[in-house]
């Protein structure tokens, strides 16, 4: 049965059809939530919430975007909202460097450009999750979506309801911030603001 | 270096698979000649690889947990919505009567016309209904809810988070699930009750957005009985909003007469705020 038929059936209340869609896409949703939160427990809960929302809305799905993009939109919003609530509870992430020039500030001779350093530091999964948590959530979600099945700028823009230029900019900055994070280039004072990082079981 | 800077955006396009074949070739030609750019490019590749390597299989029980949540909730969805519509209609009717009664009570002459007496009586009757409504155990007897099948309070409390995307007035044209991303609010005040738009404005100015509910003649104590962990948010002009969870919002809507209920702000919110107005 193709995905379109499954979606149509699920829209009419066919739980078995929806379960097939869940099995197909749950890994994508779960990993997005995991990268967004750095917590397996939260990722599990947010995946449930995402699919519950999708179940209620699936009859409204218009087929004018990919189903996976539509799901990513629900998942992204669910995660961002969750993180916003976390922030209100006092969990603070790193500040956003607004200067576009930050991308170009390193000198040619900068030793920290050595990719071997990144490979070594990022070998620890928890270190990667921790680094992701240090990104502003708008950047994090764009980069996380990009890492999912190589979504295009256009698809990510659709999922996040922003312009493709914004997507490009956020991914670029996120990538540069992570590179600097892995090479120890983030300032101490901003790093110290991080209160949550690593994967929690 | 100046030349290198021009290759940085191209690097990103290539990494993101958005570059044309010619652009890819141009970048690689430059990387052959420029060690600094090559190192930078490889650094970005390492970052991307690190992120991709975090991918893992979801727990085996995830599918079952998702489907279990759906199965548990499904039979109640339509039913709950149906009942809520009647609740909202009844609550708005009650509010209209109460506002009319207040106008009468504030008349300086103190004279009451027959019509005003009638309104007072009606208001008193409605207030009794509202009082009843404040008792969770009384839900099945609430006059305002008589048109809809009532459920035992305990059962209502056990409901899963109620998500009704289709009910969200902000439902996106392409993404019906926008509606699923909603929030609710409840607010409280003593006298000179602020209007619903004023409440929403105060919330927005404080940086909050979400689903906003406006409850009349519900005390904080009564609300707390139903939502013990609500979060108080102090706003401008002494306004107070209570943030509650999504599942709690569903329960509140079944227990109390909600006179106003609107989504405010962006579609990426999922907060429920209540304003209590007496």
mmCIF file of N, CA and C in Angstrom, chain B residues 63-157:
data_model
loop_
_atom_site.group_PDB
_atom_site.id
_atom_site.type_symbol
_atom_site.label_atom_id
_atom_site.label_comp_id
_atom_site.label_asym_id
_atom_site.label_seq_id
_atom_site.Cartn_x
_atom_site.Cartn_y
_atom_site.Cartn_z
ATOM 1 N N UNK B 63 6.673 2.610 19.103
ATOM 2 C CA UNK B 63 5.481 2.446 18.252
ATOM 3 C C UNK B 63 4.271 2.079 19.101
ATOM 4 N N UNK B 64 4.476 1.122 19.986
ATOM 5 C CA UNK B 64 3.356 0.679 20.828
ATOM 6 C C UNK B 64 2.865 1.814 21.720
ATOM 7 N N UNK B 65 3.812 2.595 22.232
ATOM 8 C CA UNK B 65 3.420 3.708 23.114
ATOM 9 C C UNK B 65 2.598 4.737 22.340
ATOM 10 N N UNK B 66 3.030 5.017 21.122
ATOM 11 C CA UNK B 66 2.300 5.991 20.287
ATOM 12 C C UNK B 66 0.890 5.473 19.999
ATOM 13 N N UNK B 67 0.811 4.237 19.551
ATOM 14 C CA UNK B 67 -0.491 3.678 19.169
ATOM 15 C C UNK B 67 -1.387 3.507 20.388
ATOM 16 N N UNK B 68 -0.774 3.189 21.504
ATOM 17 C CA UNK B 68 -1.544 3.056 22.730
ATOM 18 C C UNK B 68 -2.187 4.389 23.108
ATOM 19 N N UNK B 69 -1.419 5.438 22.971
ATOM 20 C CA UNK B 69 -1.943 6.773 23.288
ATOM 21 C C UNK B 69 -3.103 7.144 22.373
ATOM 22 N N UNK B 70 -2.977 6.774 21.122
ATOM 23 C CA UNK B 70 -4.029 7.081 20.156
ATOM 24 C C UNK B 70 -5.285 6.262 20.431
ATOM 25 N N UNK B 71 -5.096 5.007 20.718
ATOM 26 C CA UNK B 71 -6.249 4.131 20.978
ATOM 27 C C UNK B 71 -6.997 4.557 22.236
ATOM 28 N N UNK B 72 -6.244 4.977 23.223
ATOM 29 C CA UNK B 72 -6.894 5.387 24.470
ATOM 30 C C UNK B 72 -7.715 6.643 24.287
ATOM 31 N N UNK B 73 -7.226 7.516 23.443
ATOM 32 C CA UNK B 73 -7.879 8.803 23.314
ATOM 33 C C UNK B 73 -9.004 8.797 22.295
ATOM 34 N N UNK B 74 -8.839 7.999 21.287
ATOM 35 C CA UNK B 74 -9.713 8.067 20.121
ATOM 36 C C UNK B 74 -11.216 8.092 20.398
ATOM 37 N N UNK B 75 -11.735 7.189 21.230
ATOM 38 C CA UNK B 75 -13.179 7.163 21.394
ATOM 39 C C UNK B 75 -13.751 8.444 21.969
ATOM 40 N N UNK B 76 -12.886 9.229 22.616
ATOM 41 C CA UNK B 76 -13.418 10.392 23.303
ATOM 42 C C UNK B 76 -13.338 11.672 22.484
ATOM 43 N N UNK B 77 -12.554 11.664 21.442
ATOM 44 C CA UNK B 77 -12.261 12.930 20.778
ATOM 45 C C UNK B 77 -13.509 13.659 20.286
ATOM 46 N N UNK B 78 -14.257 12.986 19.448
ATOM 47 C CA UNK B 78 -15.442 13.625 18.904
ATOM 48 C C UNK B 78 -16.423 13.973 20.004
ATOM 49 N N UNK B 79 -16.537 13.062 20.920
ATOM 50 C CA UNK B 79 -17.446 13.238 22.031
ATOM 51 C C UNK B 79 -17.081 14.480 22.845
ATOM 52 N N UNK B 80 -15.789 14.589 23.110
ATOM 53 C CA UNK B 80 -15.296 15.700 23.920
ATOM 54 C C UNK B 80 -15.532 17.032 23.220
ATOM 55 N N UNK B 81 -15.270 17.052 21.927
ATOM 56 C CA UNK B 81 -15.461 18.279 21.167
ATOM 57 C C UNK B 81 -16.923 18.685 21.162
ATOM 58 N N UNK B 82 -17.748 17.685 20.958
ATOM 59 C CA UNK B 82 -19.174 17.953 20.895
ATOM 60 C C UNK B 82 -19.644 18.605 22.194
ATOM 61 N N UNK B 83 -19.191 18.024 23.285
ATOM 62 C CA UNK B 83 -19.616 18.545 24.573
ATOM 63 C C UNK B 83 -19.054 19.946 24.793
ATOM 64 N N UNK B 84 -17.813 20.150 24.337
ATOM 65 C CA UNK B 84 -17.187 21.434 24.573
ATOM 66 C C UNK B 84 -17.928 22.556 23.853
ATOM 67 N N UNK B 85 -18.450 22.259 22.675
ATOM 68 C CA UNK B 85 -19.187 23.299 21.954
ATOM 69 C C UNK B 85 -20.379 23.776 22.766
ATOM 70 N N UNK B 86 -21.086 22.822 23.328
ATOM 71 C CA UNK B 86 -22.232 23.203 24.150
ATOM 72 C C UNK B 86 -21.773 23.997 25.375
ATOM 73 N N UNK B 87 -20.653 23.581 25.928
ATOM 74 C CA UNK B 87 -20.111 24.270 27.095
ATOM 75 C C UNK B 87 -19.833 25.728 26.770
ATOM 76 N N UNK B 88 -19.189 25.940 25.630
ATOM 77 C CA UNK B 88 -18.825 27.296 25.247
ATOM 78 C C UNK B 88 -20.056 28.151 25.013
ATOM 79 N N UNK B 89 -21.040 27.571 24.342
ATOM 80 C CA UNK B 89 -22.266 28.314 24.066
ATOM 81 C C UNK B 89 -22.957 28.686 25.370
ATOM 82 N N UNK B 90 -23.068 27.722 26.250
ATOM 83 C CA UNK B 90 -23.729 27.969 27.528
ATOM 84 C C UNK B 90 -22.963 29.004 28.337
ATOM 85 N N UNK B 91 -21.647 28.931 28.295
ATOM 86 C CA UNK B 91 -20.833 29.847 29.076
ATOM 87 C C UNK B 91 -20.961 31.269 28.559
ATOM 88 N N UNK B 92 -20.963 31.423 27.251
ATOM 89 C CA UNK B 92 -21.117 32.752 26.677
ATOM 90 C C UNK B 92 -22.484 33.315 27.042
ATOM 91 N N UNK B 93 -23.489 32.480 26.991
ATOM 92 C CA UNK B 93 -24.830 32.921 27.372
ATOM 93 C C UNK B 93 -24.828 33.388 28.819
ATOM 94 N N UNK B 94 -24.172 32.649 29.681
ATOM 95 C CA UNK B 94 -24.113 33.008 31.088
ATOM 96 C C UNK B 94 -23.395 34.328 31.278
ATOM 97 N N UNK B 95 -22.340 34.545 30.532
ATOM 98 C CA UNK B 95 -21.572 35.776 30.644
ATOM 99 C C UNK B 95 -22.418 36.971 30.243
ATOM 100 N N UNK B 96 -23.159 36.813 29.177
ATOM 101 C CA UNK B 96 -24.022 37.898 28.708
ATOM 102 C C UNK B 96 -25.001 38.279 29.806
ATOM 103 N N UNK B 97 -25.588 37.295 30.437
ATOM 104 C CA UNK B 97 -26.551 37.553 31.500
ATOM 105 C C UNK B 97 -25.861 38.248 32.670
ATOM 106 N N UNK B 98 -24.693 37.802 33.032
ATOM 107 C CA UNK B 98 -23.974 38.380 34.161
ATOM 108 C C UNK B 98 -23.589 39.826 33.902
ATOM 109 N N UNK B 99 -23.137 40.117 32.706
ATOM 110 C CA UNK B 99 -22.769 41.489 32.367
ATOM 111 C C UNK B 99 -23.998 42.379 32.479
ATOM 112 N N UNK B 100 -25.106 41.907 31.973
ATOM 113 C CA UNK B 100 -26.344 42.669 32.065
ATOM 114 C C UNK B 100 -26.709 42.939 33.509
ATOM 115 N N UNK B 101 -26.554 41.944 34.345
ATOM 116 C CA UNK B 101 -26.891 42.090 35.747
ATOM 117 C C UNK B 101 -25.999 43.111 36.430
ATOM 118 N N UNK B 102 -24.737 43.122 36.084
ATOM 119 C CA UNK B 102 -23.817 44.080 36.696
ATOM 120 C C UNK B 102 -24.221 45.507 36.354
ATOM 121 N N UNK B 103 -24.650 45.713 35.131
ATOM 122 C CA UNK B 103 -25.083 47.042 34.716
ATOM 123 C C UNK B 103 -26.239 47.483 35.606
ATOM 124 N N UNK B 104 -27.137 46.587 35.858
ATOM 125 C CA UNK B 104 -28.287 46.904 36.695
ATOM 126 C C UNK B 104 -27.859 47.253 38.110
ATOM 127 N N UNK B 105 -26.962 46.450 38.652
ATOM 128 C CA UNK B 105 -26.536 46.691 40.039
ATOM 129 C C UNK B 105 -25.821 48.018 40.201
ATOM 130 N N UNK B 106 -25.203 48.482 39.136
ATOM 131 C CA UNK B 106 -24.430 49.717 39.215
ATOM 132 C C UNK B 106 -25.275 50.962 38.984
ATOM 133 N N UNK B 107 -26.572 50.785 38.758
ATOM 134 C CA UNK B 107 -27.429 51.942 38.530
ATOM 135 C C UNK B 107 -27.451 52.816 39.776
ATOM 136 N N UNK B 108 -27.080 54.103 39.692
ATOM 137 C CA UNK B 108 -26.985 54.997 40.852
ATOM 138 C C UNK B 108 -28.314 55.130 41.616
ATOM 139 N N UNK B 109 -29.403 55.176 40.901
ATOM 140 C CA UNK B 109 -30.686 55.397 41.559
ATOM 141 C C UNK B 109 -31.097 54.218 42.412
ATOM 142 N N UNK B 110 -30.547 53.117 42.150
ATOM 143 C CA UNK B 110 -30.878 51.933 42.932
ATOM 144 C C UNK B 110 -32.205 51.338 42.549
ATOM 145 N N UNK B 111 -32.867 51.961 41.576
ATOM 146 C CA UNK B 111 -34.159 51.445 41.167
ATOM 147 C C UNK B 111 -33.980 50.229 40.280
ATOM 148 N N UNK B 112 -34.849 49.296 40.455
ATOM 149 C CA UNK B 112 -34.784 48.107 39.608
ATOM 150 C C UNK B 112 -36.078 47.967 38.844
ATOM 151 N N UNK B 113 -35.929 47.922 37.566
ATOM 152 C CA UNK B 113 -37.107 47.696 36.754
ATOM 153 C C UNK B 113 -37.460 46.221 36.800
ATOM 154 N N UNK B 114 -38.639 45.932 36.308
ATOM 155 C CA UNK B 114 -39.038 44.535 36.265
ATOM 156 C C UNK B 114 -38.066 43.732 35.420
ATOM 157 N N UNK B 115 -37.627 44.372 34.323
ATOM 158 C CA UNK B 115 -36.693 43.678 33.444
ATOM 159 C C UNK B 115 -35.382 43.420 34.165
ATOM 160 N N UNK B 116 -34.962 44.455 34.911
ATOM 161 C CA UNK B 116 -33.701 44.319 35.627
ATOM 162 C C UNK B 116 -33.818 43.215 36.682
ATOM 163 N N UNK B 117 -34.981 43.198 37.365
ATOM 164 C CA UNK B 117 -35.191 42.142 38.360
ATOM 165 C C UNK B 117 -35.071 40.775 37.713
ATOM 166 N N UNK B 118 -35.659 40.719 36.558
ATOM 167 C CA UNK B 118 -35.625 39.447 35.847
ATOM 168 C C UNK B 118 -34.177 39.054 35.552
ATOM 169 N N UNK B 119 -33.402 40.081 35.135
ATOM 170 C CA UNK B 119 -32.015 39.790 34.800
ATOM 171 C C UNK B 119 -31.238 39.390 36.034
ATOM 172 N N UNK B 120 -31.539 40.052 37.147
ATOM 173 C CA UNK B 120 -30.831 39.709 38.381
ATOM 174 C C UNK B 120 -31.111 38.259 38.761
ATOM 175 N N UNK B 121 -32.391 37.935 38.660
ATOM 176 C CA UNK B 121 -32.750 36.560 39.002
ATOM 177 C C UNK B 121 -32.055 35.573 38.085
ATOM 178 N N UNK B 122 -32.059 35.967 36.831
ATOM 179 C CA UNK B 122 -31.423 35.080 35.858
ATOM 180 C C UNK B 122 -29.940 34.947 36.168
ATOM 181 N N UNK B 123 -29.358 36.122 36.519
ATOM 182 C CA UNK B 123 -27.937 36.105 36.828
ATOM 183 C C UNK B 123 -27.675 35.246 38.060
ATOM 184 N N UNK B 124 -28.538 35.422 39.063
ATOM 185 C CA UNK B 124 -28.357 34.637 40.282
ATOM 186 C C UNK B 124 -28.447 33.156 39.967
ATOM 187 N N UNK B 125 -29.414 32.842 39.131
ATOM 188 C CA UNK B 125 -29.577 31.429 38.764
ATOM 189 C C UNK B 125 -28.335 30.926 38.041
ATOM 190 N N UNK B 126 -27.830 31.785 37.151
ATOM 191 C CA UNK B 126 -26.642 31.367 36.408
ATOM 192 C C UNK B 126 -25.445 31.217 37.332
ATOM 193 N N UNK B 127 -25.381 32.121 38.312
ATOM 194 C CA UNK B 127 -24.238 32.052 39.219
ATOM 195 C C UNK B 127 -24.299 30.771 40.034
ATOM 196 N N UNK B 128 -25.536 30.371 40.377
ATOM 197 C CA UNK B 128 -25.654 29.102 41.093
ATOM 198 C C UNK B 128 -25.133 27.966 40.218
ATOM 199 N N UNK B 129 -25.502 28.070 38.968
ATOM 200 C CA UNK B 129 -25.028 27.050 38.037
ATOM 201 C C UNK B 129 -23.507 27.070 38.001
ATOM 202 N N UNK B 130 -22.987 28.319 37.941
ATOM 203 C CA UNK B 130 -21.534 28.433 37.865
ATOM 204 C C UNK B 130 -20.884 27.861 39.116
ATOM 205 N N UNK B 131 -21.511 28.119 40.278
ATOM 206 C CA UNK B 131 -20.976 27.569 41.522
ATOM 207 C C UNK B 131 -20.925 26.052 41.450
ATOM 208 N N UNK B 132 -22.036 25.516 40.953
ATOM 209 C CA UNK B 132 -22.061 24.059 40.819
ATOM 210 C C UNK B 132 -20.925 23.598 39.922
ATOM 211 N N UNK B 133 -20.730 24.410 38.895
ATOM 212 C CA UNK B 133 -19.731 24.001 37.906
ATOM 213 C C UNK B 133 -18.336 23.934 38.502
ATOM 214 N N UNK B 134 -18.182 24.671 39.608
ATOM 215 C CA UNK B 134 -16.856 24.707 40.194
ATOM 216 C C UNK B 134 -16.550 23.437 40.960
ATOM 217 N N UNK B 135 -17.566 22.680 41.260
ATOM 218 C CA UNK B 135 -17.334 21.434 41.980
ATOM 219 C C UNK B 135 -17.175 20.297 40.991
ATOM 220 N N UNK B 136 -15.980 19.774 40.900
ATOM 221 C CA UNK B 136 -15.761 18.689 39.941
ATOM 222 C C UNK B 136 -16.766 17.556 40.101
ATOM 223 N N UNK B 137 -17.123 17.271 41.328
ATOM 224 C CA UNK B 137 -18.034 16.154 41.538
ATOM 225 C C UNK B 137 -19.426 16.456 40.978
ATOM 226 N N UNK B 138 -19.681 17.734 40.767
ATOM 227 C CA UNK B 138 -21.013 18.130 40.334
ATOM 228 C C UNK B 138 -21.134 18.200 38.815
ATOM 229 N N UNK B 139 -20.071 17.936 38.145
ATOM 230 C CA UNK B 139 -20.099 18.101 36.694
ATOM 231 C C UNK B 139 -21.305 17.446 36.028
ATOM 232 N N UNK B 140 -21.636 16.229 36.399
ATOM 233 C CA UNK B 140 -22.762 15.594 35.711
ATOM 234 C C UNK B 140 -24.078 16.343 35.910
ATOM 235 N N UNK B 141 -24.193 17.130 36.993
ATOM 236 C CA UNK B 141 -25.458 17.825 37.231
ATOM 237 C C UNK B 141 -25.473 19.244 36.682
ATOM 238 N N UNK B 142 -24.379 19.686 36.121
ATOM 239 C CA UNK B 142 -24.326 21.077 35.670
ATOM 240 C C UNK B 142 -25.354 21.353 34.590
ATOM 241 N N UNK B 143 -26.186 22.355 34.869
ATOM 242 C CA UNK B 143 -27.225 22.680 33.907
ATOM 243 C C UNK B 143 -26.636 23.035 32.547
ATOM 244 N N UNK B 144 -25.529 23.770 32.600
ATOM 245 C CA UNK B 144 -24.936 24.230 31.348
ATOM 246 C C UNK B 144 -24.487 23.072 30.473
ATOM 247 N N UNK B 145 -24.287 21.941 31.094
ATOM 248 C CA UNK B 145 -23.774 20.813 30.332
ATOM 249 C C UNK B 145 -24.832 19.768 30.042
ATOM 250 N N UNK B 146 -26.068 20.086 30.406
ATOM 251 C CA UNK B 146 -27.078 19.043 30.308
ATOM 252 C C UNK B 146 -27.332 18.573 28.884
ATOM 253 N N UNK B 147 -27.060 19.442 27.945
ATOM 254 C CA UNK B 147 -27.332 19.036 26.568
ATOM 255 C C UNK B 147 -26.362 17.982 26.069
ATOM 256 N N UNK B 148 -25.244 17.921 26.737
ATOM 257 C CA UNK B 148 -24.245 16.959 26.298
ATOM 258 C C UNK B 148 -24.090 15.866 27.341
ATOM 259 N N UNK B 149 -23.781 14.667 26.901
ATOM 260 C CA UNK B 149 -23.581 13.579 27.842
ATOM 261 C C UNK B 149 -22.451 13.926 28.801
ATOM 262 N N UNK B 150 -22.709 13.741 30.060
ATOM 263 C CA UNK B 150 -21.688 14.050 31.049
ATOM 264 C C UNK B 150 -20.940 12.779 31.438
ATOM 265 N N UNK B 151 -19.705 12.982 31.794
ATOM 266 C CA UNK B 151 -18.917 11.850 32.238
ATOM 267 C C UNK B 151 -18.557 12.038 33.694
ATOM 268 N N UNK B 152 -18.349 10.969 34.399
ATOM 269 C CA UNK B 152 -17.905 11.099 35.790
ATOM 270 C C UNK B 152 -16.608 11.881 35.835
ATOM 271 N N UNK B 153 -16.471 12.689 36.879
ATOM 272 C CA UNK B 153 -15.309 13.554 36.973
ATOM 273 C C UNK B 153 -14.008 12.763 36.887
ATOM 274 N N UNK B 154 -13.953 11.655 37.547
ATOM 275 C CA UNK B 154 -12.716 10.889 37.580
ATOM 276 C C UNK B 154 -12.321 10.455 36.170
ATOM 277 N N UNK B 155 -13.334 10.141 35.404
ATOM 278 C CA UNK B 155 -13.038 9.687 34.051
ATOM 279 C C UNK B 155 -12.512 10.841 33.202
ATOM 280 N N UNK B 156 -13.122 11.996 33.410
ATOM 281 C CA UNK B 156 -12.662 13.168 32.667
ATOM 282 C C UNK B 156 -11.223 13.458 33.028
ATOM 283 N N UNK B 157 -10.919 13.363 34.307
ATOM 284 C CA UNK B 157 -9.568 13.678 34.747
ATOM 285 C C UNK B 157 -8.549 12.712 34.163
#
